Coordinates of C-alpha atoms and ligand atoms in Angstrom, one line a residue:
Chain A
M1 CA 238.7 424.6 -13.4
N2 CA 239.6 428.2 -13.8
A3 CA 240.2 430.1 -10.6
P4 CA 238.9 433.5 -10.0
T5 CA 241.6 436.1 -9.6
H6 CA 241.8 438.1 -6.4
T7 CA 240.3 441.5 -7.3
P8 CA 240.7 444.6 -5.3
A9 CA 237.5 446.0 -4.1
P10 CA 235.8 448.4 -6.6
A11 CA 235.7 452.0 -5.6
K12 CA 231.9 452.1 -5.0
L13 CA 230.8 449.4 -2.6
R14 CA 227.5 448.8 -1.0
Y15 CA 228.8 448.0 2.5
V16 CA 226.5 445.8 4.5
D17 CA 224.6 446.9 7.5
R18 CA 225.9 446.4 11.0
D19 CA 223.9 443.2 11.8
T20 CA 225.1 441.6 8.6
L21 CA 228.6 442.6 9.3
F22 CA 228.3 441.1 12.7
E23 CA 227.0 437.8 11.2
V24 CA 229.8 437.7 8.7
E25 CA 232.4 438.3 11.3
R26 CA 230.9 435.6 13.5
F27 CA 230.9 433.2 10.6
L28 CA 234.6 433.7 9.9
I29 CA 235.6 433.5 13.6
R30 CA 233.4 430.5 14.4
E31 CA 234.8 428.8 11.3
A32 CA 238.4 429.5 12.5
R33 CA 237.6 427.9 15.9
M34 CA 236.0 424.9 14.3
L35 CA 239.2 424.3 12.3
D36 CA 241.5 425.0 15.2
E37 CA 239.5 422.3 17.1
E38 CA 239.9 419.9 14.1
R39 CA 236.2 419.7 13.5
F40 CA 236.8 419.4 9.7
R41 CA 233.8 417.3 8.8
E42 CA 231.5 419.7 10.7
W43 CA 233.2 422.6 8.8
W44 CA 232.6 420.8 5.5
Q45 CA 229.0 420.0 6.3
T46 CA 227.9 423.3 8.0
Q47 CA 230.0 426.1 6.5
L48 CA 230.4 425.2 2.8
A49 CA 228.0 425.5 0.0
E50 CA 228.1 422.6 -2.4
D51 CA 229.3 424.8 -5.2
V52 CA 232.2 426.1 -3.1
H53 CA 235.4 427.1 -4.9
Y54 CA 238.5 427.2 -2.7
V55 CA 241.5 428.8 -4.2
L56 CA 245.1 429.7 -3.2
P57 CA 247.1 430.9 -6.2
V58 CA 250.9 430.9 -6.3
R59 CA 252.2 434.4 -5.9
E60 CA 255.0 435.0 -8.3
I61 CA 257.4 437.9 -7.7
R62 CA 257.2 440.2 -10.7
L63 CA 258.3 443.7 -11.6
R64 CA 255.6 446.4 -11.2
A65 CA 255.5 447.0 -14.9
D66 CA 254.5 443.3 -15.3
Q67 CA 250.7 443.6 -14.8
K68 CA 249.5 440.0 -15.2
P69 CA 247.0 439.5 -12.4
I70 CA 247.9 437.0 -9.7
G71 CA 246.4 433.7 -10.3
S72 CA 246.0 434.3 -14.1
N73 CA 248.5 431.6 -14.8
P74 CA 246.8 428.3 -15.3
G75 CA 249.5 426.2 -13.7
A76 CA 249.9 427.9 -10.4
F77 CA 247.7 426.9 -7.5
V78 CA 248.3 425.5 -4.1
F79 CA 244.6 425.0 -3.7
N80 CA 242.0 425.0 -6.5
D81 CA 239.4 422.8 -4.8
N82 CA 235.7 422.1 -5.1
Y83 CA 233.4 420.5 -2.6
M84 CA 234.5 416.9 -3.6
M85 CA 238.2 417.7 -3.4
L86 CA 237.9 419.3 0.0
D87 CA 235.9 416.2 1.1
M88 CA 238.8 414.0 -0.1
R89 CA 241.4 416.1 1.9
I90 CA 239.2 415.6 5.0
R91 CA 238.8 411.9 4.4
R92 CA 242.6 411.6 4.4
L93 CA 242.7 413.2 7.8
E94 CA 239.9 410.9 9.0
T95 CA 241.8 407.7 8.2
G96 CA 243.9 408.0 11.3
L97 CA 246.9 407.1 9.2
V98 CA 248.4 410.6 8.8
W99 CA 251.6 410.1 10.7
M100 CA 252.5 413.8 10.6
E101 CA 249.4 414.6 12.6
D102 CA 250.1 412.1 15.3
P103 CA 251.0 413.4 17.8
R104 CA 248.8 416.3 16.8
N105 CA 249.8 419.7 15.6
Y106 CA 248.6 422.8 17.3
I107 CA 247.2 425.3 14.8
R108 CA 245.8 428.7 15.9
R109 CA 244.0 430.9 13.4
F110 CA 243.6 434.6 13.9
I111 CA 241.1 436.6 11.8
S112 CA 241.1 440.4 11.6
N113 CA 240.3 443.5 9.4
V114 CA 236.9 442.0 8.5
D115 CA 234.8 444.0 6.1
A116 CA 231.9 443.1 3.9
A117 CA 229.8 444.5 1.0
W118 CA 226.8 443.3 -0.9
A119 CA 227.7 441.4 -4.0
D120 CA 226.1 441.9 -7.4
V121 CA 224.1 438.7 -6.8
D122 CA 221.1 439.0 -4.5
G123 CA 221.6 437.7 -1.0
E124 CA 225.4 437.3 -1.4
V125 CA 228.2 439.3 0.3
D126 CA 231.8 439.7 -0.4
A127 CA 233.9 439.6 2.8
W128 CA 237.5 440.6 3.2
S129 CA 239.7 439.6 6.1
N130 CA 243.3 439.1 7.1
F131 CA 244.7 436.1 8.9
I132 CA 247.6 434.8 10.8
V133 CA 248.0 431.1 11.3
Y134 CA 250.5 429.8 13.9
R135 CA 251.5 426.1 13.8
N136 CA 253.4 424.3 16.5
R137 CA 254.4 420.7 16.4
R138 CA 256.9 418.1 17.7
Q139 CA 259.2 419.6 20.2
R140 CA 259.9 423.1 18.8
D141 CA 258.8 423.2 15.3
E142 CA 257.0 426.6 14.7
T143 CA 255.7 428.3 11.6
V144 CA 253.6 431.3 10.9
V145 CA 251.7 432.0 7.8
W146 CA 250.2 435.5 7.0
G147 CA 247.8 436.4 4.4
T148 CA 244.4 437.7 3.4
K149 CA 241.3 436.2 2.0
Q150 CA 238.3 437.3 0.0
C151 CA 235.2 435.2 0.6
R152 CA 231.8 435.1 -1.1
L153 CA 229.0 434.1 1.3
R154 CA 225.4 433.2 0.5
K155 CA 222.5 433.0 2.9
V156 CA 220.8 429.6 2.6
D157 CA 217.8 428.9 4.9
G158 CA 219.0 431.6 7.3
E159 CA 222.6 430.4 7.5
W160 CA 225.6 431.8 5.8
K161 CA 227.6 429.4 3.6
L162 CA 230.9 429.9 1.9
T163 CA 230.6 429.7 -1.9
R164 CA 234.0 431.1 -2.9
R165 CA 237.3 431.8 -1.1
T166 CA 240.5 433.2 -2.7
I167 CA 243.4 433.1 -0.3
L168 CA 246.6 435.0 -0.7
V169 CA 249.5 434.0 1.4
D170 CA 252.1 436.8 1.8
Q171 CA 255.0 434.6 1.0
R172 CA 256.5 433.7 -2.4
V173 CA 258.3 430.8 -0.8
V174 CA 255.9 429.2 1.6
L175 CA 258.0 429.3 4.8
D176 CA 256.5 426.1 6.1
K177 CA 256.9 422.4 5.1
N178 CA 253.4 422.4 3.6
L179 CA 250.1 424.2 3.6
Y180 CA 247.9 421.1 4.4
F181 CA 245.5 423.0 6.6
F182 CA 242.4 425.0 5.8
L183 CA 242.5 428.8 5.8
Chain B
M1 CA 288.8 417.0 1.0
K2 CA 286.8 414.1 2.5
D3 CA 287.8 410.6 1.5
V4 CA 284.5 409.5 -0.1
S5 CA 285.6 405.8 -0.2
K6 CA 284.7 405.8 3.5
L7 CA 281.3 407.5 3.0
I8 CA 279.7 405.2 0.5
L9 CA 280.3 401.5 0.9
E10 CA 279.3 398.2 -0.5
D11 CA 278.7 399.3 -4.0
G12 CA 276.4 402.1 -3.0
A13 CA 274.3 400.2 -0.5
V14 CA 275.7 401.8 2.6
Q15 CA 275.9 405.5 3.3
N16 CA 277.7 407.2 6.2
R17 CA 275.1 409.5 7.9
S18 CA 277.5 412.4 8.0
I19 CA 276.7 413.0 4.3
Y20 CA 273.3 414.3 5.3
W21 CA 274.6 416.7 8.0
D22 CA 278.2 417.9 7.8
Q23 CA 278.9 421.3 6.5
D24 CA 282.2 420.4 4.9
I25 CA 280.7 417.6 2.9
Y26 CA 278.0 420.0 1.7
E27 CA 280.7 422.5 0.6
Q28 CA 282.4 419.7 -1.3
E29 CA 279.1 418.9 -2.9
L30 CA 278.7 422.5 -4.1
E31 CA 282.1 422.3 -5.7
H32 CA 282.2 418.8 -7.1
I33 CA 278.5 418.2 -7.9
F34 CA 276.6 421.4 -8.3
A35 CA 279.4 423.4 -10.0
R36 CA 280.0 420.5 -12.4
A37 CA 276.9 418.6 -13.1
W38 CA 274.2 419.6 -15.6
L39 CA 271.4 421.2 -13.6
F40 CA 267.8 421.8 -14.7
L41 CA 267.1 425.4 -15.6
A42 CA 263.7 425.6 -17.4
H43 CA 261.6 424.2 -20.1
E44 CA 261.8 426.1 -23.4
S45 CA 258.0 426.7 -23.3
Q46 CA 258.6 429.0 -20.3
L47 CA 260.6 431.4 -22.4
P48 CA 258.7 431.7 -25.7
N49 CA 259.8 435.2 -26.8
T50 CA 263.0 437.3 -27.1
G51 CA 263.7 438.9 -23.8
D52 CA 261.7 436.4 -21.8
F53 CA 263.7 435.6 -18.6
L54 CA 263.4 433.7 -15.4
T55 CA 265.6 433.5 -12.3
T56 CA 266.6 430.3 -10.7
R57 CA 269.5 428.8 -8.8
M58 CA 272.3 426.3 -9.7
G59 CA 273.4 425.0 -6.3
E60 CA 273.4 428.2 -4.3
D61 CA 274.4 430.4 -7.2
N62 CA 271.6 432.7 -8.4
V63 CA 271.1 432.5 -12.1
I64 CA 269.2 434.4 -14.8
V65 CA 268.1 432.4 -17.8
A66 CA 267.1 434.5 -20.9
R67 CA 265.8 434.0 -24.4
Q68 CA 268.2 435.8 -26.9
A69 CA 267.4 437.7 -30.0
D70 CA 268.7 434.8 -32.1
G71 CA 266.4 432.4 -30.4
S72 CA 269.0 430.7 -28.3
I73 CA 268.9 430.6 -24.5
K74 CA 271.7 431.9 -22.3
A75 CA 272.3 431.9 -18.6
F76 CA 274.5 433.8 -16.3
I77 CA 275.1 434.5 -12.6
N78 CA 272.7 437.0 -11.2
S79 CA 275.3 439.2 -9.5
C80 CA 276.7 442.4 -10.8
P81 CA 280.4 442.3 -11.7
H82 CA 280.8 445.8 -10.3
R83 CA 280.1 445.4 -6.6
G84 CA 278.2 442.2 -6.6
N85 CA 274.6 443.4 -6.2
V86 CA 271.8 441.1 -7.3
V87 CA 270.7 442.5 -10.6
C88 CA 267.2 440.9 -11.2
H89 CA 264.8 440.3 -8.4
A90 CA 261.7 439.1 -10.4
D91 CA 260.9 435.5 -10.8
S92 CA 260.2 435.9 -14.4
G93 CA 259.2 438.5 -17.0
N94 CA 260.4 440.1 -20.2
A95 CA 263.3 442.5 -20.4
K96 CA 265.4 444.4 -22.9
A97 CA 268.2 444.8 -20.4
F98 CA 269.0 444.0 -16.8
T99 CA 269.9 447.2 -14.9
C100 CA 271.6 447.1 -11.6
A101 CA 269.9 449.1 -8.8
Y102 CA 273.2 450.1 -7.1
H103 CA 275.1 452.2 -9.7
G104 CA 273.2 451.6 -12.9
W105 CA 275.3 449.3 -14.9
A106 CA 273.1 447.7 -17.5
F107 CA 273.5 444.2 -19.1
G108 CA 272.1 442.8 -22.3
L109 CA 270.1 439.6 -22.6
G110 CA 273.3 437.6 -22.9
G111 CA 274.8 439.2 -19.8
E112 CA 277.1 441.6 -21.7
L113 CA 277.8 445.0 -20.1
V114 CA 276.1 447.6 -22.3
T115 CA 275.8 450.7 -20.2
V116 CA 278.1 452.2 -17.6
P117 CA 276.9 455.5 -16.1
L118 CA 279.6 458.2 -16.2
E119 CA 281.7 456.0 -18.4
H120 CA 283.4 459.1 -19.9
D121 CA 283.5 461.4 -17.0
A122 CA 284.5 459.1 -14.2
Y123 CA 286.1 456.1 -15.9
Y124 CA 287.8 458.2 -18.5
N125 CA 286.6 455.7 -21.1
A126 CA 289.2 453.3 -19.7
I127 CA 286.9 450.5 -18.7
E128 CA 287.2 447.4 -20.7
R129 CA 283.5 446.4 -21.0
P130 CA 283.9 442.8 -22.1
R131 CA 285.8 442.0 -18.9
Y132 CA 282.8 442.9 -16.9
A133 CA 280.1 440.8 -18.4
M134 CA 277.9 438.8 -16.0
H135 CA 279.6 435.5 -15.2
P136 CA 278.2 433.0 -17.8
V137 CA 276.9 429.6 -17.2
A138 CA 279.5 427.6 -19.2
K139 CA 277.1 425.5 -21.2
V140 CA 273.4 425.7 -21.7
E141 CA 271.8 422.9 -23.8
S142 CA 268.3 421.6 -24.3
Y143 CA 267.2 418.1 -24.5
K144 CA 263.8 417.9 -26.3
G145 CA 262.7 421.2 -24.6
L146 CA 264.3 420.6 -21.2
V147 CA 267.0 423.2 -20.7
F148 CA 269.9 422.4 -18.4
G149 CA 273.1 424.3 -17.6
T150 CA 276.5 423.5 -16.2
F151 CA 279.3 425.7 -14.8
D152 CA 281.9 423.2 -16.1
A153 CA 283.1 423.9 -19.6
G154 CA 284.7 420.5 -19.6
A155 CA 281.5 418.6 -18.9
P156 CA 280.2 416.1 -21.4
S157 CA 277.3 417.2 -23.6
L158 CA 273.9 417.2 -22.0
R159 CA 272.9 414.2 -24.1
D160 CA 275.9 412.2 -22.9
Y161 CA 275.3 413.3 -19.4
L162 CA 271.7 412.0 -19.5
G163 CA 273.0 408.8 -21.1
D164 CA 270.5 406.0 -21.1
M165 CA 268.1 408.0 -19.0
A166 CA 267.4 410.0 -22.1
W167 CA 266.4 406.8 -23.9
Y168 CA 263.8 406.2 -21.2
M169 CA 262.7 409.8 -21.0
D170 CA 261.9 409.9 -24.7
T171 CA 258.9 407.9 -23.6
F172 CA 257.2 411.1 -22.7
L173 CA 259.4 413.7 -24.4
D174 CA 259.0 412.3 -27.9
V175 CA 255.2 412.7 -27.8
P176 CA 253.8 414.6 -30.9
G177 CA 253.9 418.3 -30.0
G178 CA 256.3 417.7 -27.1
I179 CA 255.7 418.6 -23.5
E180 CA 255.5 421.8 -21.5
L181 CA 255.9 422.7 -17.8
L182 CA 253.1 424.7 -16.3
G183 CA 254.0 427.2 -13.6
P184 CA 255.2 429.4 -12.1
P185 CA 256.4 426.8 -9.6
M186 CA 255.0 426.4 -6.1
K187 CA 257.9 427.0 -3.7
S188 CA 258.1 425.8 -0.1
I189 CA 260.8 424.9 2.3
L190 CA 261.8 421.6 4.0
N191 CA 264.4 421.2 6.7
C192 CA 266.1 418.3 5.0
N193 CA 269.2 417.4 3.0
W194 CA 268.7 417.7 -0.7
K195 CA 269.7 414.0 -1.3
V196 CA 266.8 412.7 0.8
P197 CA 264.0 413.7 -1.6
T198 CA 266.1 412.9 -4.6
E199 CA 266.5 409.3 -3.4
N200 CA 262.9 409.2 -2.3
F201 CA 261.8 409.9 -5.9
I202 CA 264.5 407.8 -7.6
A203 CA 263.9 404.6 -5.7
D204 CA 261.6 404.5 -2.8
G205 CA 258.7 402.3 -3.9
Y206 CA 259.0 400.9 -0.4
H207 CA 257.4 403.9 1.4
V208 CA 254.4 404.3 -0.8
G209 CA 252.1 401.8 0.9
W210 CA 253.1 402.9 4.3
A211 CA 253.8 406.6 4.4
H212 CA 251.0 407.4 2.0
A213 CA 248.4 405.0 3.5
A214 CA 246.1 407.8 4.4
A215 CA 246.2 409.5 1.0
L216 CA 245.8 406.3 -0.9
K217 CA 242.8 405.4 1.1
A218 CA 241.2 408.9 0.5
I219 CA 241.9 408.8 -3.2
E220 CA 240.7 405.2 -3.7
S221 CA 243.2 404.6 -6.5
P222 CA 244.3 401.4 -8.1
L223 CA 247.3 401.7 -5.8
S224 CA 245.1 401.4 -2.7
P225 CA 245.9 397.7 -2.3
L226 CA 249.4 398.8 -1.4
V227 CA 248.1 400.4 1.8
G228 CA 250.0 399.1 4.8
N229 CA 252.5 397.2 2.8
Q230 CA 250.4 394.1 3.1
A231 CA 251.1 392.5 -0.2
Y232 CA 253.5 393.1 -3.1
D233 CA 253.9 391.5 -6.5
V234 CA 257.3 392.0 -8.1
N235 CA 255.9 391.6 -11.6
T236 CA 254.0 394.9 -11.5
G237 CA 257.0 397.0 -12.5
L238 CA 260.7 397.6 -12.8
Q239 CA 263.4 399.7 -11.3
V240 CA 266.3 401.1 -13.4
T241 CA 269.5 402.9 -12.7
T242 CA 271.5 404.3 -15.5
R243 CA 275.2 405.2 -15.6
G244 CA 275.3 408.8 -14.5
G245 CA 273.3 408.2 -11.3
H246 CA 269.9 408.8 -12.8
G247 CA 267.1 406.3 -12.3
F248 CA 263.5 405.5 -11.8
G249 CA 260.9 403.0 -10.9
V250 CA 257.8 402.2 -13.1
I251 CA 254.5 400.6 -12.2
W252 CA 252.9 399.2 -15.4
D253 CA 249.5 400.5 -16.5
A254 CA 249.4 403.0 -13.6
A255 CA 250.0 406.3 -15.3
A256 CA 246.6 407.6 -14.3
A257 CA 246.5 405.7 -11.0
I258 CA 246.6 408.5 -8.5
H259 CA 244.4 410.9 -10.4
P260 CA 241.4 411.5 -8.2
V261 CA 239.4 411.6 -11.5
G262 CA 241.5 409.7 -14.0
E263 CA 239.2 408.6 -16.9
A264 CA 239.9 411.5 -19.2
Y265 CA 243.6 410.9 -18.8
A266 CA 243.3 407.2 -19.3
Q267 CA 241.4 407.8 -22.5
W268 CA 244.2 410.2 -23.7
L269 CA 246.8 407.6 -23.0
A270 CA 244.8 404.9 -24.9
Q271 CA 244.4 407.2 -27.9
R272 CA 248.1 408.1 -28.0
T273 CA 249.6 404.7 -27.3
P274 CA 249.5 403.4 -30.9
I275 CA 251.4 406.6 -32.0
M276 CA 254.0 406.0 -29.3
R277 CA 254.4 402.4 -30.2
E278 CA 254.9 403.4 -33.8
R279 CA 257.5 406.0 -32.8
L280 CA 259.4 404.2 -30.0
G281 CA 258.5 400.5 -30.0
D282 CA 256.7 398.2 -27.7
W283 CA 258.8 398.7 -24.6
R284 CA 258.5 402.4 -24.5
A285 CA 254.8 402.3 -25.3
K286 CA 254.5 400.2 -22.2
F287 CA 256.6 402.8 -20.2
Y288 CA 254.2 405.5 -21.6
N289 CA 251.4 403.9 -19.8
G290 CA 253.3 403.3 -16.6
H291 CA 253.5 405.5 -13.5
W292 CA 257.1 406.6 -12.9
D293 CA 259.0 407.9 -9.9
A294 CA 262.3 409.3 -11.1
S295 CA 265.3 411.5 -10.5
I296 CA 267.8 413.1 -12.8
F297 CA 271.1 413.4 -11.0
P298 CA 271.6 415.4 -8.8
N299 CA 268.5 417.3 -7.7
C300 CA 265.7 417.2 -10.3
S301 CA 262.9 414.7 -9.8
F302 CA 259.6 413.9 -11.5
L303 CA 256.6 411.6 -11.5
Y304 CA 255.5 410.8 -14.9
G305 CA 251.8 410.0 -14.7
T306 CA 251.0 412.2 -11.7
N307 CA 253.0 414.7 -13.8
T308 CA 254.8 416.6 -11.1
W309 CA 258.2 418.1 -11.9
K310 CA 260.4 419.0 -8.9
L311 CA 263.6 420.7 -8.1
W312 CA 265.2 420.3 -4.7
Q313 CA 267.2 423.4 -4.3
P314 CA 269.9 423.1 -1.7
M315 CA 270.0 425.9 0.9
G316 CA 272.7 424.4 3.2
P317 CA 273.2 420.8 4.4
H318 CA 269.8 420.7 6.2
H319 CA 267.5 422.9 4.2
I320 CA 266.0 422.9 0.7
E321 CA 263.5 424.8 -1.3
V322 CA 261.0 422.6 -3.0
W323 CA 260.0 423.9 -6.5
T324 CA 257.1 422.2 -8.2
W325 CA 255.7 422.5 -11.8
T326 CA 253.1 420.4 -13.7
L327 CA 254.3 418.5 -16.7
V328 CA 251.8 418.1 -19.5
E329 CA 251.8 417.1 -23.1
K330 CA 251.4 420.2 -25.3
D331 CA 248.7 418.6 -27.4
M332 CA 246.5 417.8 -24.5
P333 CA 243.2 419.7 -24.6
D334 CA 243.1 422.6 -22.1
E335 CA 240.6 420.8 -19.9
L336 CA 242.9 417.8 -19.5
K337 CA 245.9 420.1 -18.8
Q338 CA 243.9 421.7 -16.1
M339 CA 243.0 418.4 -14.7
M340 CA 246.7 417.5 -14.6
V341 CA 247.5 420.7 -12.7
A342 CA 244.7 419.9 -10.3
T343 CA 246.0 416.4 -9.7
N344 CA 249.6 417.6 -9.2
M345 CA 248.4 420.2 -6.7
M346 CA 246.2 417.6 -4.9
T347 CA 249.0 415.1 -4.6
F348 CA 252.4 416.6 -4.8
G349 CA 251.8 420.3 -4.5
T350 CA 252.6 422.4 -1.4
A351 CA 249.3 421.3 0.1
G352 CA 249.4 417.9 -1.6
M353 CA 248.0 414.8 0.1
L354 CA 251.2 412.8 -0.6
E355 CA 253.7 415.6 -0.5
T356 CA 252.7 416.3 3.1
D357 CA 253.4 412.7 4.1
D358 CA 256.9 412.8 2.5
G359 CA 258.0 416.1 3.8
E360 CA 257.7 415.0 7.4
N361 CA 259.9 411.9 6.8
M362 CA 262.5 413.8 4.8
E363 CA 262.9 416.3 7.7
Q364 CA 263.1 413.6 10.4
C365 CA 265.6 411.5 8.3
T366 CA 267.9 414.5 8.1
G367 CA 267.4 415.9 11.6
S368 CA 268.2 412.7 13.4
N369 CA 271.8 413.1 12.2
R370 CA 272.3 416.1 14.4
G371 CA 273.4 413.8 17.2
W372 CA 277.2 413.4 17.2
V373 CA 277.0 409.7 17.8
T374 CA 274.1 409.1 15.4
R375 CA 275.9 410.9 12.7
R376 CA 278.8 408.4 12.9
G377 CA 276.4 405.6 12.1
K378 CA 275.5 404.2 8.7
L379 CA 272.3 403.8 6.7
F380 CA 271.4 400.8 4.5
S381 CA 269.8 400.7 1.1
G382 CA 270.7 397.1 0.1
M383 CA 267.2 396.0 -0.9
G384 CA 267.2 393.7 -4.0
Q385 CA 270.9 394.0 -4.4
V386 CA 271.3 390.3 -5.3
R387 CA 268.6 390.3 -7.9
E388 CA 269.5 393.2 -10.2
G389 CA 271.5 393.1 -13.4
H390 CA 271.5 393.4 -17.2
H391 CA 268.3 393.2 -19.1
P392 CA 268.4 391.7 -22.6
E393 CA 266.4 394.7 -24.1
L394 CA 266.6 397.6 -21.7
P395 CA 269.6 399.8 -21.0
G396 CA 271.0 400.4 -17.5
I397 CA 270.9 398.1 -14.5
V398 CA 267.4 396.7 -14.1
A399 CA 265.6 395.1 -11.1
K400 CA 262.2 393.6 -11.0
G401 CA 259.5 395.4 -9.1
I402 CA 259.6 399.0 -7.8
V403 CA 260.0 398.0 -4.1
C404 CA 263.7 397.9 -4.5
E405 CA 266.7 400.1 -4.0
T406 CA 268.6 399.6 -7.2
S407 CA 268.3 403.2 -8.3
N408 CA 269.3 404.4 -4.9
R409 CA 272.6 402.5 -5.1
G410 CA 273.2 403.9 -8.6
F411 CA 272.6 407.4 -7.3
Y412 CA 275.1 407.0 -4.4
R413 CA 277.7 405.4 -6.6
R414 CA 277.6 408.4 -8.9
W415 CA 277.6 410.8 -5.9
A416 CA 280.8 409.1 -4.6
Q417 CA 282.4 409.2 -8.1
L418 CA 281.8 413.0 -8.5
M419 CA 282.8 413.8 -5.0
S420 CA 286.1 412.0 -5.5
G421 CA 287.2 415.0 -7.7
K422 CA 288.0 412.8 -10.7
S423 CA 287.9 414.4 -14.1
W424 CA 285.0 413.6 -16.5
D425 CA 287.4 411.4 -18.6
E426 CA 288.5 409.4 -15.6
L427 CA 284.8 409.0 -14.6
A428 CA 284.0 407.7 -18.0
R429 CA 286.6 405.0 -17.7
E430 CA 285.5 403.9 -14.2
P431 CA 284.7 400.2 -14.1
G432 CA 281.0 399.2 -13.7
N433 CA 279.7 397.6 -10.5
A434 CA 279.0 394.0 -9.6
A435 CA 275.5 394.1 -11.1
D436 CA 276.9 394.8 -14.5
K437 CA 278.0 391.2 -14.8
R438 CA 274.6 389.7 -13.8
E439 CA 271.5 389.1 -15.8
V440 CA 268.4 390.5 -14.2
A441 CA 266.7 387.6 -12.3
Ligands
FES501 S1 277.0 446.9 -8.0 FE1 276.0 446.9 -9.9 S2 276.4 448.8 -10.7 FE2 277.5 448.8 -8.9
FE2_502 FE1 256.3 409.7 -1.3

């Protein structure tokens, strides 16, 4: 499966109207709360389109002159998941046998800088946002992950669904033991 | 220097816990292990053209690895011989020269000093350029595409260093077309000692059913019956340790076992097996279809089958960086390669379903030794010690079944040997261990 690369917004964008922006923002914020509350199955059922493509490319450190786009290397993803793979990750969490999550982790997701524009496909929008994810576990294990994501949302029967998400974490070396949480 | 005979006891089966925590032992490891052993640098496929380079580490020394104009590969320490600045900050790329950002000294692809600003006006042309080349890695050699380096000019050749492990690794290195590593590597951190993941990959078939119970259930793999360590059949595989501290465990017919969608890979293996049998014989055709967990001493591990390739880069006694590539056969169709990448990412990547289970255990196994009293205690890897020995057809010391700690003991015997400070010649003359005299039961 080839991952889409994270493209900077083209100069001329058709920004969405205020009501749509509000809906998009609510979508992202509600989704973050759902995940903070470990409602993973609900997230999978209600927020994702079945053709969802969920990608987190490795961010290599390169000289400016080296212009290969991020994610253009076929071997370099932390996530490159479809609907079925996300389901499998959630099924693992549902077994009750994930010792690392017991006692539970506390994860708090913050979403900001939300913006959205109509995509070139009818009824779809591109949404940009930044995030901070704080994880606290055991006695004093703390990590923070920062980044940005570009999402493609589609309205299906009056509800927005995520069809594509490209996540960029602003760390070459992920400063956490893993990234087994959804962003 | 620490007396290592008190740290590793009972033929490798007992370890003093201080080796996972104490700073002075770690310093001794940097000197006697990381500055002497052959360490994995790259796969040749990552540096196809003249000027292609990547940066890595050997122990805690930063290193540049670069493809030369004559096609060879050289490596040197990434620190300027003028005032010590780091010269190259990129992970990889292509360069004609490496220019230091501090005063502008420039170095060629082989680390030689080629430009000195104001050489005439300020140095009065009195600088002896050859004296100020970047510090070279003493030897860089490649074994079937895998490039290793050592800082020790007196080290045995890479082929000798790998010893019998190379015979086993030919199973997947000698495929038509060879292999490649797909990257750039994922990198993450773990608060653990570097030996803990090495021993996990070299020998720990015991944890699979327990630590990975959740993942094995979710993947619904042929390994799922292992869940909960309910049952175990010793005839499903072998564990091997080879002189030099390398080792692995293999589960027969399980190469594609933890691929969420494994059919395409299973077909590939079926189609290539006759070629491999022809090239390498029956045993290694069998290994070709097995799933391996393995480590190359000291800090490089891989899983053949799931095709993850790992470096555990030491960052102090209690910290490592985990670097992960995907290993594929070059001749695989692109689609299959992408599937291998996807599987590696899903299982042993930074967000991998099994990697996540392991990281936790590795951190806690290290962190518990913070306690002064705890640290004086010992740990035990004596599983299967009485049943290992020589095999009539396979090199190394062999034990039946992968739930066994034979390779762990081999690893710690080697660790103790190198840490004793003996020369390579002395090490080559070291007597074998008790298992050398037994036949595998
Ligand atoms: S430190 Fe590199 S040129 Fe001075
Ligand atoms: Fe594991």
